[in-house]
Coordinates of C-alpha atoms (C1' of nucleotides) and ligand atoms in Angstrom, one line a residue:
Chain A
X973 CA -175.2 118.5 135.2
X974 CA -176.5 120.6 138.0
X975 CA -177.5 124.2 137.5
X976 CA -175.5 127.0 139.0
X977 CA -176.2 130.0 136.8
X978 CA -179.9 131.0 136.9
X979 CA -182.1 130.0 134.0
X980 CA -182.9 132.6 131.4
X981 CA -186.4 133.9 132.1
X982 CA -186.4 132.8 135.7
X983 CA -188.5 134.9 138.1
X984 CA -185.8 137.3 139.1
X985 CA -188.2 139.3 141.4
X986 CA -188.1 136.2 143.6
X987 CA -184.3 136.4 143.7
X988 CA -184.5 140.0 144.7
X989 CA -187.2 139.7 147.3
X990 CA -185.6 136.6 148.8
X991 CA -182.2 138.5 149.0
X992 CA -183.8 141.4 150.7
X993 CA -185.7 139.3 153.2
X994 CA -182.5 137.5 154.1
X995 CA -180.6 140.8 154.4
X996 CA -183.2 142.1 156.7
X997 CA -182.9 139.0 158.9
X998 CA -179.1 139.1 158.9
X999 CA -179.1 142.8 159.9
X1000 CA -181.7 142.2 162.5
X1001 CA -179.8 139.3 164.0
X1002 CA -176.7 141.5 164.1
X1003 CA -178.5 144.5 165.5
X1004 CA -177.3 146.4 162.4
X1005 CA -179.4 148.9 160.6
X1006 CA -180.5 148.2 157.0
X1007 CA -180.8 151.8 156.2
X1008 CA -182.3 153.4 153.1
X1009 CA -178.9 153.9 151.5
X1010 CA -177.8 150.4 152.3
X1011 CA -181.0 148.9 151.0
X1012 CA -180.7 151.0 147.7
X1013 CA -177.2 149.8 147.2
X1014 CA -178.0 146.2 148.0
X1015 CA -181.0 146.3 145.7
X1016 CA -179.0 147.7 142.8
X1017 CA -176.4 145.0 143.3
X1018 CA -179.2 142.4 143.0
X1019 CA -180.6 144.0 139.8
X1020 CA -178.7 141.4 137.8
X1021 CA -176.7 138.3 138.4
X1022 CA -173.6 140.2 137.4
X1023 CA -171.0 141.9 139.6
X1024 CA -171.4 145.6 139.9
X1025 CA -168.6 148.2 140.3
X1026 CA -168.8 150.9 143.0
X1027 CA -169.0 153.6 140.3
X1028 CA -171.8 151.9 138.5
X1029 CA -173.7 152.0 141.7
X1030 CA -172.7 155.7 142.1
X1031 CA -174.1 156.5 138.6
X1032 CA -177.3 154.6 139.3
X1033 CA -177.8 156.4 142.6
X1034 CA -177.0 159.7 141.1
X1035 CA -179.4 159.4 138.1
X1036 CA -182.1 158.8 140.7
X1037 CA -181.8 162.4 141.8
X1038 CA -179.1 164.4 143.7
X1039 CA -175.4 163.6 143.4
X1040 CA -174.1 160.8 145.6
X1041 CA -170.4 160.8 146.5
X1042 CA -168.0 157.9 146.5
X1043 CA -167.6 157.5 150.2
X1044 CA -171.4 157.0 150.5
X1045 CA -171.3 154.0 148.2
X1046 CA -168.1 152.6 149.6
X1047 CA -169.5 152.8 153.2
X1048 CA -172.6 150.9 152.2
X1049 CA -170.4 148.4 150.4
X1050 CA -168.2 148.0 153.4
X1051 CA -171.2 147.5 155.6
X1052 CA -172.7 144.9 153.3
X1053 CA -169.5 143.0 152.8
X1054 CA -168.7 143.0 156.5
X1055 CA -172.0 141.3 157.1
X1056 CA -171.5 138.9 154.3
X1057 CA -174.5 140.1 152.4
X1058 CA -172.2 141.1 149.5
X1059 CA -168.9 139.7 148.3
X1060 CA -166.2 141.6 146.6
X1061 CA -164.9 140.0 143.4
X1062 CA -161.2 140.8 143.5
X1063 CA -160.4 140.1 139.8
X1064 CA -163.2 142.5 138.7
X1065 CA -163.0 145.2 141.4
X1066 CA -166.8 144.6 141.7
X1067 CA -169.4 143.5 144.1
X1068 CA -171.8 140.6 144.0
X1069 CA -174.8 139.7 146.2
X1070 CA -174.6 136.5 148.3
X1071 CA -177.6 134.2 148.2
X1072 CA -176.7 132.4 151.5
X1073 CA -175.6 135.2 153.8
X1074 CA -177.0 133.3 156.8
X1075 CA -174.1 130.8 157.0
X1076 CA -170.4 131.3 157.1
X1077 CA -168.7 130.0 154.0
X1078 CA -165.6 130.1 151.8
X1079 CA -167.2 130.8 148.5
X1080 CA -166.0 130.2 145.0
X1081 CA -167.0 132.4 142.1
X1082 CA -167.6 131.4 138.5
X1083 CA -167.4 134.4 136.2
X1084 CA -168.6 134.2 132.7
X1085 CA -166.5 136.3 130.4
X1086 CA -169.2 136.3 127.7
X1087 CA -172.4 137.2 129.5
X1088 CA -170.8 138.8 132.6
X1089 CA -172.9 136.7 135.0
X1090 CA -171.4 135.5 138.2
X1091 CA -172.4 132.4 140.2
X1092 CA -171.3 131.6 143.7
X1093 CA -170.8 128.1 144.8
X1094 CA -169.8 126.6 148.1
X1095 CA -168.1 123.5 147.1
X1096 CA -166.7 121.4 150.0
X1097 CA -164.3 119.6 147.7
X1098 CA -162.7 122.9 146.7
X1099 CA -162.8 124.3 150.3
X1100 CA -161.3 121.1 151.6
X1101 CA -158.5 121.0 149.0
X1102 CA -157.6 124.6 150.0
X1103 CA -157.7 123.7 153.7
X1104 CA -155.6 120.6 153.2
X1105 CA -153.0 122.4 151.0
X1106 CA -152.7 125.1 153.7
X1107 CA -152.4 122.5 156.4
X1108 CA -149.6 120.7 154.5
X1109 CA -147.5 123.8 154.7
X1110 CA -148.5 125.1 158.1
X1111 CA -150.4 128.0 156.8
X1112 CA -153.2 129.5 158.9
X1113 CA -156.0 130.6 156.6
X1114 CA -157.7 133.9 157.3
X1115 CA -159.5 134.4 154.0
X1116 CA -159.7 132.9 150.5
X1117 CA -160.3 134.2 147.1
X1118 CA -161.3 131.7 144.5
X1119 CA -162.5 133.2 141.2
X1120 CA -162.8 131.1 138.1
X1121 CA -163.2 132.9 134.7
X1122 CA -164.5 131.2 131.6
X1123 CA -167.7 130.4 129.8
X1124 CA -170.9 129.5 131.5
X1125 CA -172.9 126.6 130.1
X1126 CA -175.3 128.8 128.2
X1127 CA -172.5 130.8 126.6
X1128 CA -170.3 127.8 125.8
X1129 CA -173.1 126.0 124.0
X1130 CA -174.8 128.9 122.1
Chain B
X1371 CA -144.6 119.5 156.9
X1372 CA -143.1 120.6 153.6
X1373 CA -141.6 124.0 152.9
X1374 CA -143.3 126.5 150.7
X1375 CA -142.1 129.9 151.9
X1376 CA -138.3 130.3 151.6
X1377 CA -136.2 129.9 154.8
X1378 CA -135.0 133.0 156.5
X1379 CA -131.4 133.5 155.5
X1380 CA -131.6 131.5 152.4
X1381 CA -129.3 132.4 149.5
X1382 CA -131.6 134.8 147.8
X1383 CA -129.1 135.7 145.1
X1384 CA -129.7 132.2 143.9
X1385 CA -133.4 132.8 143.6
X1386 CA -132.8 135.9 141.6
X1387 CA -130.2 134.4 139.3
X1388 CA -132.2 131.4 138.7
X1389 CA -135.3 133.5 137.9
X1390 CA -133.4 135.6 135.4
X1391 CA -131.9 132.6 133.8
X1392 CA -135.3 131.0 133.4
X1393 CA -136.7 134.3 132.1
X1394 CA -134.0 134.5 129.5
X1395 CA -134.8 131.0 128.3
X1396 CA -138.6 131.6 128.2
X1397 CA -138.1 134.8 126.2
X1398 CA -135.7 133.1 123.9
X1399 CA -138.0 130.2 123.3
X1400 CA -140.9 132.6 122.6
X1401 CA -138.7 134.8 120.3
X1402 CA -139.5 137.7 122.7
X1403 CA -137.0 140.3 123.8
X1404 CA -135.9 140.5 127.4
X1405 CA -135.1 144.2 127.1
X1406 CA -133.3 146.4 129.6
X1407 CA -136.6 147.8 131.0
X1408 CA -138.2 144.4 131.2
X1409 CA -135.1 143.0 132.9
X1410 CA -135.1 145.9 135.4
X1411 CA -138.8 145.4 136.3
X1412 CA -138.4 141.7 136.5
X1413 CA -135.3 142.0 138.8
X1414 CA -137.1 144.5 141.0
X1415 CA -140.0 142.1 141.4
X1416 CA -137.6 139.4 142.5
X1417 CA -135.9 141.7 145.0
X1418 CA -138.1 140.0 147.7
X1419 CA -140.6 137.2 148.0
X1420 CA -143.3 139.7 148.4
X1421 CA -145.7 141.0 145.7
X1422 CA -144.8 144.4 144.4
X1423 CA -147.2 147.1 143.1
X1424 CA -146.8 148.9 139.8
X1425 CA -146.2 152.2 141.6
X1426 CA -143.6 150.7 143.9
X1427 CA -141.8 149.6 140.7
X1428 CA -142.2 153.1 139.3
X1429 CA -140.7 154.7 142.4
X1430 CA -137.8 152.3 142.4
X1431 CA -137.1 152.9 138.7
X1432 CA -137.4 156.6 139.1
X1433 CA -135.0 156.9 142.0
X1434 CA -132.5 155.2 139.8
X1435 CA -132.3 158.3 137.7
X1436 CA -134.8 159.9 135.3
X1437 CA -138.5 159.8 135.7
X1438 CA -140.3 156.7 134.4
X1439 CA -144.0 157.0 133.5
X1440 CA -146.7 154.5 134.4
X1441 CA -147.2 153.1 130.9
X1442 CA -143.6 152.1 130.8
X1443 CA -144.0 149.9 133.9
X1444 CA -147.5 148.6 132.9
X1445 CA -146.1 147.6 129.5
X1446 CA -143.3 145.7 131.1
X1447 CA -145.7 144.0 133.5
X1448 CA -148.1 143.1 130.7
X1449 CA -145.2 141.5 128.7
X1450 CA -144.0 139.6 131.8
X1451 CA -147.5 138.4 132.8
X1452 CA -148.4 137.4 129.2
X1453 CA -145.3 135.2 129.1
X1454 CA -146.1 133.8 132.6
X1455 CA -142.9 135.1 134.1
X1456 CA -144.9 137.2 136.6
X1457 CA -148.3 136.6 138.0
X1458 CA -150.7 139.3 139.1
X1459 CA -152.1 138.9 142.6
X1460 CA -155.6 140.2 142.2
X1461 CA -156.4 140.7 145.8
X1462 CA -153.3 142.9 146.3
X1463 CA -153.2 144.7 142.9
X1464 CA -149.6 143.6 142.9
X1465 CA -147.2 141.4 140.9
X1466 CA -145.2 138.4 141.9
X1467 CA -142.4 136.5 140.1
X1468 CA -143.1 132.9 139.1
X1469 CA -140.5 130.3 139.9
X1470 CA -141.7 127.8 137.3
X1471 CA -142.4 129.9 134.2
X1472 CA -141.4 127.0 131.9
X1473 CA -144.6 125.0 132.4
X1474 CA -148.2 125.9 132.1
X1475 CA -150.0 125.8 135.4
X1476 CA -153.0 127.0 137.4
X1477 CA -151.2 128.4 140.4
X1478 CA -152.4 129.0 143.9
X1479 CA -151.0 131.8 146.1
X1480 CA -150.5 131.9 149.8
X1481 CA -150.2 135.4 151.1
X1482 CA -148.9 136.0 154.6
X1483 CA -150.7 139.0 156.1
X1484 CA -148.0 139.4 158.7
X1485 CA -144.7 139.4 156.8
X1486 CA -146.2 140.1 153.4
X1487 CA -144.5 137.2 151.7
X1488 CA -146.2 135.3 148.9
X1489 CA -145.7 131.7 147.9
X1490 CA -146.9 130.1 144.8
X1491 CA -147.9 126.4 144.8
X1492 CA -149.1 124.3 142.0
X1493 CA -151.3 121.8 143.9
X1494 CA -153.0 119.2 141.7
X1495 CA -155.6 118.5 144.4
X1496 CA -156.7 122.1 144.3
X1497 CA -156.5 122.4 140.6
X1498 CA -158.4 119.2 140.1
X1499 CA -161.1 120.3 142.6
X1500 CA -161.5 123.5 140.6
X1501 CA -161.7 121.6 137.3
X1502 CA -164.1 119.1 138.7
X1503 CA -166.4 121.8 140.1
X1504 CA -166.4 123.5 136.8
X1505 CA -167.1 120.3 134.9
X1506 CA -170.0 119.6 137.2
X1507 CA -171.7 122.8 136.1
X1508 CA -170.6 122.8 132.5
X1509 CA -168.3 125.8 132.9
X1510 CA -165.3 126.1 130.5
X1511 CA -162.4 127.5 132.5
X1512 CA -160.3 130.2 130.9
X1513 CA -158.4 131.4 134.0
X1514 CA -158.3 130.9 137.7
X1515 CA -157.5 133.1 140.7
X1516 CA -156.8 131.2 143.9
X1517 CA -155.4 133.5 146.6
X1518 CA -155.2 132.4 150.2
X1519 CA -154.5 135.0 152.9
X1520 CA -153.4 134.1 156.4
X1521 CA -150.3 133.5 158.4
X1522 CA -147.3 131.6 157.1
X1523 CA -145.7 129.0 159.4
X1524 CA -143.0 131.3 160.5
X1525 CA -145.4 134.1 161.5
X1526 CA -147.9 131.7 163.0
X1527 CA -145.4 130.2 165.4
X1528 CA -143.2 133.2 166.3
Chain C
dG1211 C1' -124.6 149.1 105.1
dC1212 C1' -129.2 151.0 104.3
dA1213 C1' -134.4 151.6 103.6
dG1214 C1' -138.5 150.4 105.4
dA1215 C1' -141.3 147.9 108.7
dA1216 C1' -142.1 146.5 113.3
dA1217 C1' -141.4 146.7 118.1
dA1218 C1' -140.4 149.1 122.1
dT1219 C1' -140.3 153.1 124.7
dG1220 C1' -141.2 158.1 125.8
dA1221 C1' -144.5 161.7 126.9
dT1222 C1' -148.9 163.7 127.9
dA1223 C1' -153.3 163.3 129.4
dT1224 C1' -157.0 161.1 131.6
dA1225 C1' -159.9 157.2 133.3
dT1226 C1' -161.0 154.2 137.1
dT1227 C1' -161.0 152.7 141.8
dA1228 C1' -160.7 153.9 146.7
dT1229 C1' -159.9 156.6 151.1
dA1230 C1' -158.9 160.5 154.5
dA1231 C1' -160.8 164.1 157.1
dC1232 C1' -164.2 166.9 159.0
dA1233 C1' -169.2 168.7 159.0
dT1234 C1' -174.0 167.6 159.5
dT1235 C1' -177.9 164.8 160.1
dT1236 C1' -180.5 161.0 161.9
dC1237 C1' -181.9 158.0 165.4
dA1238 C1' -182.3 155.4 169.6
dA1239 C1' -181.9 155.4 174.6
dC1240 C1' -182.7 157.8 178.5
Chain D
dG1074 C1' -186.5 166.9 174.8
dT1075 C1' -181.4 166.0 175.6
dT1076 C1' -177.6 163.4 174.4
dG1077 C1' -174.3 160.3 172.4
dA1078 C1' -173.5 157.2 168.8
dA1079 C1' -174.2 155.9 164.1
dA1080 C1' -174.9 157.2 159.6
dT1081 C1' -174.5 160.2 155.9
dG1082 C1' -172.9 164.5 153.4
dT1083 C1' -169.0 167.1 151.6
dT1084 C1' -164.6 168.1 149.9
dA1085 C1' -160.3 166.8 148.7
dT1086 C1' -157.0 163.5 147.3
dA1087 C1' -154.6 158.9 146.9
dA1088 C1' -153.8 154.7 144.4
dT1089 C1' -154.3 152.0 140.3
dA1090 C1' -154.5 151.8 135.3
dT1091 C1' -155.1 153.0 130.3
dA1092 C1' -155.6 155.8 125.7
dT1093 C1' -153.1 158.2 122.3
dC1094 C1' -149.7 159.9 119.7
dA1095 C1' -144.5 160.9 119.1
dT1096 C1' -139.9 159.1 119.1
dT1097 C1' -136.4 155.7 119.3
dT1098 C1' -134.6 151.2 118.8
dT1099 C1' -134.3 146.9 116.6
dC1100 C1' -135.1 143.7 113.0
dT1101 C1' -135.6 142.2 108.1
dG1102 C1' -134.8 142.1 103.4
dC1103 C1' -132.2 143.9 100.0
Ligands
ZN1762 ZN1 -182.4 136.1 139.4
ZN1763 ZN1 -172.3 133.3 130.1
ZN1764 ZN1 -135.2 134.0 147.7
ZN1765 ZN1 -145.3 135.5 157.3

DNA sequence: GCAGAAAATGATATATTATAACATTTCAAC
DNA sequence: GTTGAAATGTTATAATATATCATTTTCTGC
């Protein structure tokens, strides 16, 4: 059985640093600015492997000092999602950092209802099944939302 | 190419009557009450093949006479979704009538961004791909959200 | 039929998520 | 340094959803 959710006790600083490095590259390639605010929001999203709501981000930013307003966070989120650095999890109204922002993909999200962690997979069998089903009915895909809730292996076995 | 979205000019009264008849049966089998309010909400949802928001339902119910409050609509929606008569479309924050409420299923939803219509499919290839991907990583599925946005055949070709 | 319990709805308030509109600041290009 | 575009700040409000308690309706057992 392959891993998908990160191991407990993994070196999470590596996750964060790698994500930031990739984000810098993606922004650079797109001639987009990875500003302080965007970096703060992005880093907060990567604090855990859970999805984070806009207002959790607001609270975190506010407790750091002066009051941050909703549009500030939503703008940063829009920027990050447009560039594919962050994905919105529709069934949670929350946001999740992508670990492969360099390539275009139709991701699928496994959401553990016990520990709250989210894992993104890019599974060609699933993507192909979706594409084929769409093709069968003459539907031209623009975007897909595939979110699977349940128990991750750790939570199912402990 | 098989049909999925209903034809223009189809006999929609048949859709509605069939849906209501099925709902009555499902409620009866579950010893649940298909009250006036639940029937009204359900019928409003079936007015079109689009997904309907809670507040659109509220407005429709209110214009029928006295003011209806949000909890009234949300309660009816909870009842209907719990019984599988209606599905929530997460990416739209909206609700859509199921045309096969009698059988358990993991549905997939095609959402046309042009005409707004939604079509539910129960595609075993997709469902199996999801189950297999979950199995591969030891994930125990509780619920799935598969929503596909794009252009329906009518809108793509006209 | 009637009492009591359970289910459903009404009513009020409030929580959560998200955007519109305009002002100010920052920053890169010239 | 000036200037124009991008980003952020500020204020207000829209859209979606739930908590809580009161009242009404329906069901069950007698
Ligand atoms: Zn990590
Ligand atoms: Zn878990
Ligand atoms: Zn119809
Ligand atoms: Zn269409």
